[in-house]
């Protein structure tokens, strides 16, 4: 009788341990509950896009990098109160003036093409769990793109091959000059 109680306790302990493990590593992370500094977003955004984001106010954070091998999407908005970030963007050769390139537009908003016999839809790749684009429409500003899966001999700031890859690991940032808000997106598949 004590063997069956011991076995039941061991099984219960393993079940609890498995549940704790899965909930901490497999579930989507709700980044809005913590500050950007606690998440390390300030320094990771700064190093990713080449401008200092630590002076901005983080107004929105979406984080679901809880998937297999760290797959997921990050979306952060950073509101700036002066032109320091904008001036740094204008001096950084990896930031380009809007409009977005065709490929970055597909990544953020998607595209639908009507063909003779069918309708073809591609993207958006940076989307919420329902497939809706996370990126707001932005008319005036600058954008940054980095293909983090580019080969060593390829230009990682060139988006021409991003849609030809079997997986998507890229960073996009869009700075809205009308609102002084930077929208930061990171996707890993």
PDB file of C-alpha atoms in Angstrom:
ATOM      1  CA  UNK A   1       0.000   0.000   0.000  1.00  0.00           C
ATOM      2  CA  UNK A   2       2.795   2.445   0.823  1.00  0.00           C
ATOM      3  CA  UNK A   3       4.408   1.649  -2.538  1.00  0.00           C
ATOM      4  CA  UNK A   4       1.287   2.824  -4.395  1.00  0.00           C
ATOM      5  CA  UNK A   5       1.122   6.006  -2.293  1.00  0.00           C
ATOM      6  CA  UNK A   6       4.812   6.650  -2.988  1.00  0.00           C
ATOM      7  CA  UNK A   7       4.296   6.023  -6.696  1.00  0.00           C
ATOM      8  CA  UNK A   8       1.282   8.338  -6.719  1.00  0.00           C
ATOM      9  CA  UNK A   9       3.263  11.086  -4.938  1.00  0.00           C
ATOM     10  CA  UNK A  10       6.146  10.687  -7.384  1.00  0.00           C
ATOM     11  CA  UNK A  11       3.763  10.854 -10.350  1.00  0.00           C
ATOM     12  CA  UNK A  12       2.090  13.945  -8.890  1.00  0.00           C
ATOM     13  CA  UNK A  13       5.458  15.598  -8.300  1.00  0.00           C
ATOM     14  CA  UNK A  14       6.536  14.899 -11.892  1.00  0.00           C
ATOM     15  CA  UNK A  15       3.249  16.251 -13.222  1.00  0.00           C
ATOM     16  CA  UNK A  16       3.629  19.468 -11.220  1.00  0.00           C
ATOM     17  CA  UNK A  17       7.256  19.825 -12.318  1.00  0.00           C
ATOM     18  CA  UNK A  18       6.291  19.337 -15.975  1.00  0.00           C
ATOM     19  CA  UNK A  19       3.483  21.896 -15.667  1.00  0.00           C
ATOM     20  CA  UNK A  20       5.821  24.471 -14.119  1.00  0.00           C
ATOM     21  CA  UNK A  21       8.441  23.821 -16.805  1.00  0.00           C
ATOM     22  CA  UNK A  22       5.976  24.180 -19.669  1.00  0.00           C
ATOM     23  CA  UNK A  23       4.291  27.273 -18.290  1.00  0.00           C
ATOM     24  CA  UNK A  24       7.601  29.040 -17.844  1.00  0.00           C
ATOM     25  CA  UNK A  25       9.198  28.067 -21.153  1.00  0.00           C
ATOM     26  CA  UNK A  26       6.416  27.301 -23.573  1.00  0.00           C
ATOM     27  CA  UNK A  27       3.786  29.949 -22.904  1.00  0.00           C
ATOM     28  CA  UNK A  28       3.649  33.318 -24.635  1.00  0.00           C
ATOM     29  CA  UNK A  29       5.224  36.024 -22.526  1.00  0.00           C
ATOM     30  CA  UNK A  30       3.123  39.025 -21.607  1.00  0.00           C
ATOM     31  CA  UNK A  31       5.802  41.741 -21.747  1.00  0.00           C
ATOM     32  CA  UNK A  32       3.347  44.547 -21.040  1.00  0.00           C
ATOM     33  CA  UNK A  33       3.410  43.635 -17.349  1.00  0.00           C
ATOM     34  CA  UNK A  34       7.060  44.589 -16.928  1.00  0.00           C
ATOM     35  CA  UNK A  35       9.034  47.653 -17.875  1.00  0.00           C
ATOM     36  CA  UNK A  36      11.259  47.762 -20.913  1.00  0.00           C
ATOM     37  CA  UNK A  37      14.303  48.113 -18.709  1.00  0.00           C
ATOM     38  CA  UNK A  38      13.473  44.921 -16.806  1.00  0.00           C
ATOM     39  CA  UNK A  39      13.052  43.103 -20.126  1.00  0.00           C
ATOM     40  CA  UNK A  40      16.343  44.455 -21.441  1.00  0.00           C
ATOM     41  CA  UNK A  41      14.524  45.981 -24.415  1.00  0.00           C
ATOM     42  CA  UNK A  42      16.210  49.381 -24.127  1.00  0.00           C
ATOM     43  CA  UNK A  43      19.681  48.018 -24.756  1.00  0.00           C
ATOM     44  CA  UNK A  44      18.624  45.348 -27.257  1.00  0.00           C
ATOM     45  CA  UNK A  45      16.722  47.873 -29.392  1.00  0.00           C
ATOM     46  CA  UNK A  46      19.582  50.354 -29.167  1.00  0.00           C
ATOM     47  CA  UNK A  47      22.128  47.795 -30.331  1.00  0.00           C
ATOM     48  CA  UNK A  48      19.805  46.320 -32.998  1.00  0.00           C
ATOM     49  CA  UNK A  49      18.876  49.511 -34.848  1.00  0.00           C
ATOM     50  CA  UNK A  50      21.912  51.679 -34.160  1.00  0.00           C
ATOM     51  CA  UNK A  51      20.217  54.557 -32.347  1.00  0.00           C
ATOM     52  CA  UNK A  52      19.910  55.235 -28.640  1.00  0.00           C
ATOM     53  CA  UNK A  53      16.424  54.190 -27.530  1.00  0.00           C
ATOM     54  CA  UNK A  54      17.078  54.563 -23.790  1.00  0.00           C
ATOM     55  CA  UNK A  55      15.831  58.165 -23.763  1.00  0.00           C
ATOM     56  CA  UNK A  56      12.394  57.225 -25.036  1.00  0.00           C
ATOM     57  CA  UNK A  57       9.259  56.179 -23.217  1.00  0.00           C
ATOM     58  CA  UNK A  58       8.116  52.633 -23.950  1.00  0.00           C
ATOM     59  CA  UNK A  59       4.391  52.863 -24.561  1.00  0.00           C
ATOM     60  CA  UNK A  60       3.652  49.339 -25.794  1.00  0.00           C
ATOM     61  CA  UNK A  61       5.385  45.975 -25.614  1.00  0.00           C
ATOM     62  CA  UNK A  62       4.192  42.770 -27.264  1.00  0.00           C
ATOM     63  CA  UNK A  63       6.373  39.701 -26.735  1.00  0.00           C
ATOM     64  CA  UNK A  64       5.617  36.100 -27.635  1.00  0.00           C
ATOM     65  CA  UNK A  65       9.075  34.553 -28.043  1.00  0.00           C
ATOM     66  CA  UNK A  66       7.940  31.460 -26.146  1.00  0.00           C
ATOM     67  CA  UNK A  67       7.994  29.126 -29.106  1.00  0.00           C
ATOM     68  CA  UNK A  68      10.271  26.294 -30.122  1.00  0.00           C
ATOM     69  CA  UNK A  69      13.923  27.449 -30.162  1.00  0.00           C
ATOM     70  CA  UNK A  70      12.857  30.972 -29.176  1.00  0.00           C
ATOM     71  CA  UNK A  71      10.523  31.494 -32.136  1.00  0.00           C
ATOM     72  CA  UNK A  72       8.219  34.458 -31.831  1.00  0.00           C
ATOM     73  CA  UNK A  73       7.592  38.137 -32.388  1.00  0.00           C
ATOM     74  CA  UNK A  74       8.564  41.256 -30.454  1.00  0.00           C
ATOM     75  CA  UNK A  75       6.815  44.583 -30.992  1.00  0.00           C
ATOM     76  CA  UNK A  76       7.697  47.681 -28.998  1.00  0.00           C
ATOM     77  CA  UNK A  77       6.830  51.331 -29.399  1.00  0.00           C
ATOM     78  CA  UNK A  78       9.124  54.038 -28.108  1.00  0.00           C
ATOM     79  CA  UNK A  79       7.938  57.648 -27.856  1.00  0.00           C
ATOM     80  CA  UNK A  80      10.648  60.313 -28.006  1.00  0.00           C
ATOM     81  CA  UNK A  81      10.218  63.810 -26.595  1.00  0.00           C
ATOM     82  CA  UNK A  82      12.912  65.523 -28.685  1.00  0.00           C
ATOM     83  CA  UNK A  83      14.749  65.159 -32.009  1.00  0.00           C
ATOM     84  CA  UNK A  84      17.777  63.275 -30.661  1.00  0.00           C
ATOM     85  CA  UNK A  85      16.658  59.920 -32.087  1.00  0.00           C
ATOM     86  CA  UNK A  86      15.505  61.467 -35.374  1.00  0.00           C
ATOM     87  CA  UNK A  87      18.865  63.209 -35.833  1.00  0.00           C
ATOM     88  CA  UNK A  88      20.702  59.928 -35.163  1.00  0.00           C
ATOM     89  CA  UNK A  89      18.458  58.152 -37.704  1.00  0.00           C
ATOM     90  CA  UNK A  90      19.212  60.766 -40.362  1.00  0.00           C
ATOM     91  CA  UNK A  91      22.941  60.205 -39.822  1.00  0.00           C
ATOM     92  CA  UNK A  92      22.734  56.382 -39.903  1.00  0.00           C
ATOM     93  CA  UNK A  93      23.152  54.931 -43.412  1.00  0.00           C
ATOM     94  CA  UNK A  94      21.113  51.836 -42.515  1.00  0.00           C
ATOM     95  CA  UNK A  95      17.945  53.879 -42.009  1.00  0.00           C
ATOM     96  CA  UNK A  96      16.034  54.758 -45.190  1.00  0.00           C
ATOM     97  CA  UNK A  97      13.333  57.312 -45.827  1.00  0.00           C
ATOM     98  CA  UNK A  98       9.780  56.011 -46.356  1.00  0.00           C
ATOM     99  CA  UNK A  99       8.092  54.556 -48.377  1.00  0.00           C
ATOM    100  CA  UNK A 100       8.999  51.015 -47.369  1.00  0.00           C
ATOM    101  CA  UNK A 101      10.607  48.700 -49.894  1.00  0.00           C
ATOM    102  CA  UNK A 102       8.205  46.155 -51.417  1.00  0.00           C
ATOM    103  CA  UNK A 103       9.601  43.279 -49.311  1.00  0.00           C
ATOM    104  CA  UNK A 104       9.479  45.166 -46.001  1.00  0.00           C
ATOM    105  CA  UNK A 105       5.942  46.273 -46.857  1.00  0.00           C
ATOM    106  CA  UNK A 106       4.996  42.590 -47.307  1.00  0.00           C
ATOM    107  CA  UNK A 107       6.659  41.667 -44.008  1.00  0.00           C
ATOM    108  CA  UNK A 108       4.732  44.337 -42.079  1.00  0.00           C
ATOM    109  CA  UNK A 109       1.409  44.668 -43.917  1.00  0.00           C
ATOM    110  CA  UNK A 110       1.125  41.850 -46.426  1.00  0.00           C
ATOM    111  CA  UNK A 111      -0.035  42.090 -50.014  1.00  0.00           C
ATOM    112  CA  UNK A 112      -2.893  40.587 -52.002  1.00  0.00           C
ATOM    113  CA  UNK A 113      -2.580  40.082 -55.754  1.00  0.00           C
ATOM    114  CA  UNK A 114      -5.475  39.109 -57.978  1.00  0.00           C
ATOM    115  CA  UNK A 115      -4.391  36.612 -60.625  1.00  0.00           C
ATOM    116  CA  UNK A 116      -6.377  35.312 -63.559  1.00  0.00           C
ATOM    117  CA  UNK A 117      -7.619  32.193 -61.751  1.00  0.00           C
ATOM    118  CA  UNK A 118      -6.932  32.923 -58.087  1.00  0.00           C
ATOM    119  CA  UNK A 119      -6.088  35.473 -55.432  1.00  0.00           C
ATOM    120  CA  UNK A 120      -2.616  35.344 -53.913  1.00  0.00           C
ATOM    121  CA  UNK A 121      -2.000  36.711 -50.407  1.00  0.00           C
ATOM    122  CA  UNK A 122       1.457  37.011 -48.870  1.00  0.00           C
ATOM    123  CA  UNK A 123       1.943  38.187 -45.283  1.00  0.00           C
ATOM    124  CA  UNK A 124       1.778  40.046 -43.082  1.00  0.00           C
ATOM    125  CA  UNK A 125       4.575  38.199 -41.329  1.00  0.00           C
ATOM    126  CA  UNK A 126       4.701  40.508 -38.297  1.00  0.00           C
ATOM    127  CA  UNK A 127       1.208  39.936 -36.945  1.00  0.00           C
ATOM    128  CA  UNK A 128      -0.767  39.151 -33.835  1.00  0.00           C
ATOM    129  CA  UNK A 129      -2.153  35.687 -33.116  1.00  0.00           C
ATOM    130  CA  UNK A 130      -5.167  36.412 -35.361  1.00  0.00           C
ATOM    131  CA  UNK A 131      -2.981  37.345 -38.357  1.00  0.00           C
ATOM    132  CA  UNK A 132      -3.591  41.098 -38.105  1.00  0.00           C
ATOM    133  CA  UNK A 133      -0.610  43.375 -38.788  1.00  0.00           C
ATOM    134  CA  UNK A 134       1.046  44.754 -35.652  1.00  0.00           C
ATOM    135  CA  UNK A 135       2.411  47.740 -37.581  1.00  0.00           C
ATOM    136  CA  UNK A 136       0.252  50.847 -37.817  1.00  0.00           C
ATOM    137  CA  UNK A 137       0.104  52.678 -41.147  1.00  0.00           C
ATOM    138  CA  UNK A 138       2.837  55.323 -41.174  1.00  0.00           C
ATOM    139  CA  UNK A 139       3.040  58.011 -43.858  1.00  0.00           C
ATOM    140  CA  UNK A 140       6.138  60.025 -42.959  1.00  0.00           C
ATOM    141  CA  UNK A 141       9.391  58.825 -41.506  1.00  0.00           C
ATOM    142  CA  UNK A 142      12.236  56.365 -41.832  1.00  0.00           C
ATOM    143  CA  UNK A 143      12.686  52.621 -41.647  1.00  0.00           C
ATOM    144  CA  UNK A 144      15.424  50.171 -40.728  1.00  0.00           C
ATOM    145  CA  UNK A 145      15.734  46.555 -41.876  1.00  0.00           C
ATOM    146  CA  UNK A 146      18.194  43.836 -40.872  1.00  0.00           C
ATOM    147  CA  UNK A 147      18.107  40.239 -42.127  1.00  0.00           C
ATOM    148  CA  UNK A 148      19.592  38.367 -39.168  1.00  0.00           C
ATOM    149  CA  UNK A 149      19.701  35.203 -41.258  1.00  0.00           C
ATOM    150  CA  UNK A 150      21.871  36.666 -44.039  1.00  0.00           C
ATOM    151  CA  UNK A 151      24.978  34.695 -44.932  1.00  0.00           C
ATOM    152  CA  UNK A 152      28.358  36.100 -43.949  1.00  0.00           C
ATOM    153  CA  UNK A 153      29.034  37.294 -47.516  1.00  0.00           C
ATOM    154  CA  UNK A 154      25.590  38.967 -47.856  1.00  0.00           C
ATOM    155  CA  UNK A 155      24.556  42.484 -46.877  1.00  0.00           C
ATOM    156  CA  UNK A 156      22.373  42.011 -43.803  1.00  0.00           C
ATOM    157  CA  UNK A 157      20.670  45.371 -44.438  1.00  0.00           C
ATOM    158  CA  UNK A 158      19.454  44.251 -47.885  1.00  0.00           C
ATOM    159  CA  UNK A 159      15.891  42.891 -47.912  1.00  0.00           C
ATOM    160  CA  UNK A 160      15.954  41.457 -51.442  1.00  0.00           C
ATOM    161  CA  UNK A 161      16.350  37.820 -50.315  1.00  0.00           C
ATOM    162  CA  UNK A 162      14.317  37.812 -47.101  1.00  0.00           C
ATOM    163  CA  UNK A 163      11.171  36.315 -48.647  1.00  0.00           C
ATOM    164  CA  UNK A 164      13.168  33.530 -50.332  1.00  0.00           C
ATOM    165  CA  UNK A 165      14.346  32.026 -47.040  1.00  0.00           C
ATOM    166  CA  UNK A 166      12.924  28.941 -45.353  1.00  0.00           C
ATOM    167  CA  UNK A 167      12.785  30.803 -42.022  1.00  0.00           C
ATOM    168  CA  UNK A 168      12.417  34.454 -41.153  1.00  0.00           C
ATOM    169  CA  UNK A 169      14.784  36.067 -38.673  1.00  0.00           C
ATOM    170  CA  UNK A 170      14.725  39.807 -39.161  1.00  0.00           C
ATOM    171  CA  UNK A 171      14.474  43.146 -37.400  1.00  0.00           C
ATOM    172  CA  UNK A 172      12.458  46.103 -38.689  1.00  0.00           C
ATOM    173  CA  UNK A 173      12.028  49.509 -37.099  1.00  0.00           C
ATOM    174  CA  UNK A 174       9.896  52.361 -38.419  1.00  0.00           C
ATOM    175  CA  UNK A 175      10.211  55.895 -37.057  1.00  0.00           C
ATOM    176  CA  UNK A 176       7.076  58.007 -37.492  1.00  0.00           C
ATOM    177  CA  UNK A 177       8.178  61.649 -37.833  1.00  0.00           C
ATOM    178  CA  UNK A 178       4.592  62.879 -37.347  1.00  0.00           C
ATOM    179  CA  UNK A 179       4.358  61.372 -33.846  1.00  0.00           C
ATOM    180  CA  UNK A 180       8.059  60.888 -32.868  1.00  0.00           C
ATOM    181  CA  UNK A 181       7.326  57.209 -32.209  1.00  0.00           C
ATOM    182  CA  UNK A 182       9.603  54.351 -33.209  1.00  0.00           C
ATOM    183  CA  UNK A 183       7.900  51.025 -33.872  1.00  0.00           C
ATOM    184  CA  UNK A 184      10.311  48.107 -33.376  1.00  0.00           C
ATOM    185  CA  UNK A 185       9.665  44.583 -34.692  1.00  0.00           C
ATOM    186  CA  UNK A 186      11.754  41.459 -34.290  1.00  0.00           C
ATOM    187  CA  UNK A 187      10.697  38.155 -35.788  1.00  0.00           C
ATOM    188  CA  UNK A 188      12.255  34.714 -35.300  1.00  0.00           C
ATOM    189  CA  UNK A 189      10.918  31.555 -36.924  1.00  0.00           C
TER     190      UNK A 189
END
